[in-house]
């Protein structure tokens, strides 16, 4: 069935669709019946300059193959204009792929405000602006599918990428809220950490590895998550690349429960540090109330627990 997933009559907006992963998503959705908005500013991977060529090339490729697509050259920082293009051209939006991205890698010691601000503007504010503009349409039609793009750098931290890592993990939090607020309107939002050969990675990985990491190998997961049949994966985090797809989640150690009174001292915590860090019987929290539940337990403990 998955091989025949189709998106006929649906309108898909892909940001940063002029190359790399975005282009792969765009070509796929167009080949499966969707009308696609190809957004790309056409700048360098450091976020400098811009031209319309990147988006135009992809639109032409889709049209040449008999598909439907329209270009948009705005920065995602003006995401409302990208959604406007979808509404003007096709009258609706069903799927939003927040994919546009840049890098400003530099050690934290040498990072400037510009390096920080530009990364936040493109990744975080960009995803916010497009999603904010699409949201009323999604709610009204009681249908929407969103993919946000995080990175292993965001999930785990990566040397020289304090700005990018902070922005990318920010997108995880953003996705979790969209998933919770959108659920009752059949708006489903998930976040992926891809690994693929693109101009972003071609300078940091050897050719034989890049050969195994075609952007096309990220597409099937995105296709599944954005299909109308997906109503169960919402607010999920995936790592995907080179044919591997895996889901990630938070894990909490058993933890130390002490009575919260004057006996709750640094020494009391230190004494049972092994419990704080013991992952033998972990829990997998998925909401803020989860921790409150633990506190209720702690409040019932007697001093003997210390
Ligand atoms: P890429 O550079 O090939 O594609 C990014 C595209 O976004 C480019 O075409 C660029 O012109 C466009 N873009 C940049 N700034 C824009 C803006 N302000 N408005 C509109 N378009 C803009 O890189 P890619 O590897 O395909 O990256 C796609 C996404 O995946 C990015 O968000 C990136 O951070 C993320 N990512 C990629 C990898 C990987 O291994 N390639 C790993 C982790 C995360």
XYZ file of C-alpha atoms and ligand atoms in Angstrom:
350
model
C 0.000 0.000 0.000
C 2.801 2.392 0.927
C 4.132 2.112 -2.614
C 0.904 3.558 -3.897
C 0.510 6.461 -1.459
C -0.900 9.375 -3.417
C -1.643 13.024 -2.756
C -4.055 13.852 -5.580
C -5.802 17.184 -5.203
C -3.553 18.167 -2.311
C -1.326 21.231 -2.180
C 2.145 20.862 -0.726
C 4.482 23.706 0.229
C 8.149 22.750 0.443
C 10.512 25.429 1.703
C 14.080 25.342 0.459
C 12.960 23.118 -2.422
C 15.536 24.387 -4.916
C 18.057 21.681 -4.020
C 19.033 18.883 -1.660
C 16.282 17.299 0.426
C 13.654 19.899 -0.457
C 13.969 19.158 -4.143
C 13.635 15.417 -3.500
C 10.412 15.967 -1.508
C 9.014 18.295 -4.177
C 9.681 15.903 -7.057
C 8.105 13.055 -5.098
C 4.886 14.862 -4.159
C 4.476 16.186 -7.708
C 4.932 12.667 -9.090
C 2.173 11.431 -6.757
C -0.515 13.874 -7.843
C 0.068 16.898 -5.601
C 0.398 20.527 -6.660
C 3.619 21.817 -5.189
C 4.865 25.254 -4.174
C 8.613 25.306 -4.722
C 10.014 27.885 -2.344
C 13.680 28.797 -2.496
C 15.559 31.965 -1.880
C 18.449 30.608 -3.915
C 21.244 31.871 -1.665
C 24.477 30.256 -0.515
C 24.441 27.609 2.213
C 25.654 30.352 4.593
C 22.534 32.391 3.878
C 24.114 34.942 1.556
C 22.672 36.256 -1.714
C 19.746 34.827 -3.618
C 18.282 34.233 -7.067
C 15.164 32.731 -8.570
C 16.986 30.074 -10.571
C 17.016 27.363 -7.898
C 13.212 27.291 -7.592
C 12.612 27.751 -11.326
C 14.741 24.740 -12.261
C 12.667 22.464 -10.018
C 9.354 23.906 -11.230
C 10.448 23.310 -14.825
C 11.520 19.759 -14.040
C 8.137 18.998 -12.475
C 6.223 20.562 -15.357
C 8.335 18.703 -17.911
C 7.317 15.458 -16.196
C 3.639 16.454 -16.448
C 3.245 17.654 -12.850
C 1.993 20.909 -11.349
C 4.212 23.358 -9.497
C 4.656 27.048 -8.884
C 7.742 28.917 -7.675
C 8.128 31.248 -4.722
C 11.369 33.108 -4.069
C 10.693 34.625 -0.643
C 12.797 33.962 2.396
C 11.038 31.743 4.910
C 11.416 34.736 7.226
C 8.457 36.060 5.183
C 6.684 32.719 5.332
C 3.235 34.281 5.021
C 4.112 35.201 1.420
C 4.965 31.575 0.652
C 1.592 30.384 1.918
C -0.039 33.241 -0.017
C 1.516 31.815 -3.180
C -0.142 28.459 -2.453
C -3.535 30.043 -1.796
C -3.372 32.314 -4.842
C -2.212 29.575 -7.191
C -4.177 26.604 -5.882
C -6.685 27.877 -3.295
C -5.515 25.669 -0.421
C -2.640 24.130 1.495
C -2.602 20.594 2.885
C 1.022 19.758 3.608
C 3.812 22.036 4.796
C 7.396 20.836 4.755
C 9.591 23.248 6.710
C 12.915 22.296 5.195
C 14.810 25.488 4.271
C 18.051 25.869 6.148
C 21.509 27.366 6.260
C 24.671 26.906 8.293
C 26.921 29.445 10.011
C 29.341 27.013 11.661
C 31.928 28.558 13.929
C 33.312 27.791 17.385
C 31.249 29.294 20.184
C 34.191 31.464 21.196
C 34.179 33.177 17.796
C 30.428 33.251 17.187
C 28.987 36.677 16.372
C 25.459 37.953 16.930
C 25.002 37.804 13.163
C 25.875 34.087 13.093
C 23.396 33.470 15.888
C 20.565 35.718 14.643
C 20.641 34.530 11.039
C 20.372 30.883 12.049
C 17.480 31.634 14.407
C 15.764 33.750 11.743
C 15.900 31.121 9.007
C 15.293 27.951 11.008
C 13.089 28.976 13.917
C 11.360 32.179 12.791
C 11.114 30.807 9.241
C 9.272 27.661 10.364
C 7.132 29.765 12.692
C 6.081 32.221 9.955
C 5.135 29.579 7.371
C 3.277 27.472 9.917
C 1.562 30.499 11.436
C 0.249 31.465 7.997
C -0.851 27.909 7.134
C -2.489 27.243 10.505
C -5.854 29.036 9.958
C -6.280 27.117 6.683
C -5.487 23.824 8.387
C -7.916 24.521 11.220
C -10.707 25.649 8.919
C -10.471 22.597 6.671
C -9.768 20.311 9.639
C -6.751 18.907 7.870
C -3.056 19.629 7.832
C 0.263 17.832 7.806
C 3.510 19.476 8.941
C 7.079 18.250 8.824
C 9.732 20.235 10.640
C 13.402 19.564 10.146
C 15.700 19.141 13.105
C 19.187 17.645 13.055
C 21.373 15.286 15.030
C 23.283 18.482 15.843
C 20.181 19.757 17.607
C 19.351 16.506 19.357
C 22.865 15.796 20.592
C 24.915 18.973 20.092
C 27.686 19.309 17.564
C 31.053 21.033 17.755
C 31.016 24.468 16.095
C 27.231 24.552 15.793
C 25.913 26.235 18.952
C 23.604 28.437 16.873
C 22.355 25.650 14.585
C 21.982 23.116 17.429
C 19.944 25.563 19.521
C 17.686 26.406 16.575
C 17.220 22.787 15.553
C 16.254 21.605 19.035
C 13.925 24.613 19.208
C 12.092 23.108 16.255
C 11.491 19.918 18.230
C 9.732 21.875 20.979
C 7.819 23.802 18.325
C 6.657 20.554 16.719
C 5.527 19.067 20.036
C 3.247 22.049 20.623
C 1.851 21.995 17.073
C 1.087 18.295 17.536
C -0.775 18.917 20.777
C -2.695 21.994 19.620
C -3.444 20.592 16.173
C -4.633 17.114 17.150
C -8.322 17.922 17.460
C -8.295 19.571 14.014
C -6.630 16.594 12.327
C -3.421 18.599 12.022
C -0.483 16.251 12.420
C 3.061 17.539 12.981
C 6.244 15.493 13.154
C 9.931 16.311 13.127
C 12.770 14.562 11.315
C 16.525 14.594 11.723
C 17.709 13.681 8.224
C 21.109 12.616 6.992
C 21.670 13.142 3.295
C 24.177 14.173 0.690
C 23.688 17.836 -0.147
C 25.793 20.948 -0.425
C 25.520 21.129 3.377
C 27.255 17.792 3.878
C 29.375 17.378 0.728
C 32.362 19.150 2.270
C 32.350 17.178 5.516
C 31.863 13.595 4.284
C 33.815 11.426 1.837
C 32.259 10.698 -1.605
C 31.763 6.964 -0.904
C 29.660 7.786 2.175
C 27.719 10.520 0.370
C 26.886 7.974 -2.328
C 24.928 5.982 0.304
C 23.055 9.059 1.498
C 20.900 10.128 -1.404
C 18.231 12.698 -0.402
C 15.678 10.343 -2.000
C 16.203 7.900 0.876
C 14.653 10.421 3.273
C 11.512 10.841 1.175
C 9.597 7.620 2.062
C 9.354 8.536 5.754
C 8.164 12.054 4.944
C 5.643 10.550 2.525
C 4.238 8.236 5.206
C 4.058 10.920 7.896
C 2.311 13.463 5.670
C -0.179 11.058 4.098
C -3.816 11.357 5.119
C -3.641 7.800 6.459
C -1.235 8.952 9.177
C -3.267 9.978 12.170
C -1.282 8.111 14.843
C 2.273 9.456 14.514
C 1.943 12.990 15.853
C 4.669 14.905 17.656
C 7.151 12.120 16.896
C 10.869 12.520 16.287
C 12.653 10.422 13.666
C 16.192 9.962 12.445
C 16.314 9.044 8.781
C 18.952 8.609 6.107
C 20.689 6.105 3.860
C 17.792 3.661 4.193
C 17.599 3.726 7.982
C 14.496 5.036 9.758
C 14.233 5.148 13.539
C 12.092 6.860 16.121
C 13.560 8.721 19.096
C 12.048 9.510 22.472
C 13.006 10.924 25.826
C 14.205 8.595 28.529
C 14.186 9.404 32.247
C 16.293 7.612 34.829
C 14.595 5.971 37.813
C 15.419 9.114 39.705
C 15.724 9.981 43.325
C 12.599 10.845 45.295
C 13.311 12.734 48.491
C 10.960 14.465 50.828
C 10.995 18.145 49.904
C 11.764 19.683 53.298
C 14.872 20.958 55.119
C 16.463 17.524 54.903
C 16.608 17.882 51.120
C 20.213 19.056 51.049
C 22.978 18.839 48.423
C 24.524 16.102 50.598
C 21.284 14.078 50.527
C 21.247 14.245 46.722
C 24.923 13.385 46.450
C 24.524 10.390 48.741
C 22.194 8.682 46.273
C 23.591 10.035 43.017
C 23.522 6.526 41.552
C 19.713 6.652 41.652
C 19.658 9.970 39.826
C 21.643 8.452 36.976
C 20.265 4.889 36.996
C 18.670 4.027 33.672
C 17.976 0.362 34.394
C 14.210 0.843 34.667
C 13.654 4.028 32.722
C 10.420 5.831 32.024
C 9.557 7.593 28.777
C 7.826 10.860 29.596
C 5.787 12.519 26.891
C 4.268 15.544 28.557
C 4.865 18.172 31.233
C 2.314 16.569 33.577
C 4.398 13.437 33.782
C 6.918 15.078 36.110
C 4.158 16.579 38.239
C 2.919 13.021 38.809
C 6.333 12.124 40.218
C 6.228 15.120 42.550
C 2.908 13.979 43.957
C 4.595 10.696 44.863
C 7.501 12.554 46.447
C 5.148 14.601 48.610
C 3.788 11.393 50.121
C 7.249 10.136 51.161
C 8.310 10.047 54.778
C 11.747 11.153 56.153
C 12.855 7.497 56.246
C 13.249 7.612 52.439
C 16.306 9.813 52.899
P 20.594 22.421 1.026
O 21.499 23.564 1.274
O 20.803 21.595 -0.179
O 19.071 22.892 0.992
C 18.566 23.951 1.749
C 17.771 24.848 0.819
O 17.169 25.897 1.588
C 18.658 25.530 -0.234
O 18.144 25.274 -1.530
C 18.587 27.008 0.145
O 18.643 27.882 -0.981
C 17.255 27.091 0.848
N 17.185 28.234 1.765
C 18.142 28.658 2.627
N 17.714 29.733 3.290
C 16.459 29.995 2.858
C 15.498 30.982 3.187
N 15.756 31.923 4.098
N 14.312 30.947 2.568
C 14.049 30.013 1.622
N 14.933 29.055 1.257
C 16.121 29.055 1.867
O 20.651 21.514 2.341
P 19.875 20.174 2.761
O 20.891 19.260 3.287
O 18.958 19.703 1.701
O 19.050 20.707 4.029
C 17.644 20.687 4.137
C 17.267 20.763 5.597
O 17.705 19.587 6.279
C 17.876 21.925 6.365
O 16.942 22.437 7.283
C 19.032 21.302 7.098
O 19.386 22.036 8.246
C 18.447 19.950 7.418
N 19.436 18.905 7.695
C 20.158 18.353 6.693
C 21.068 17.337 6.982
C 21.838 16.647 5.915
O 22.509 15.639 6.215
N 21.794 17.091 4.677
C 21.250 16.928 8.314
C 20.491 17.502 9.315
C 19.566 18.486 8.988
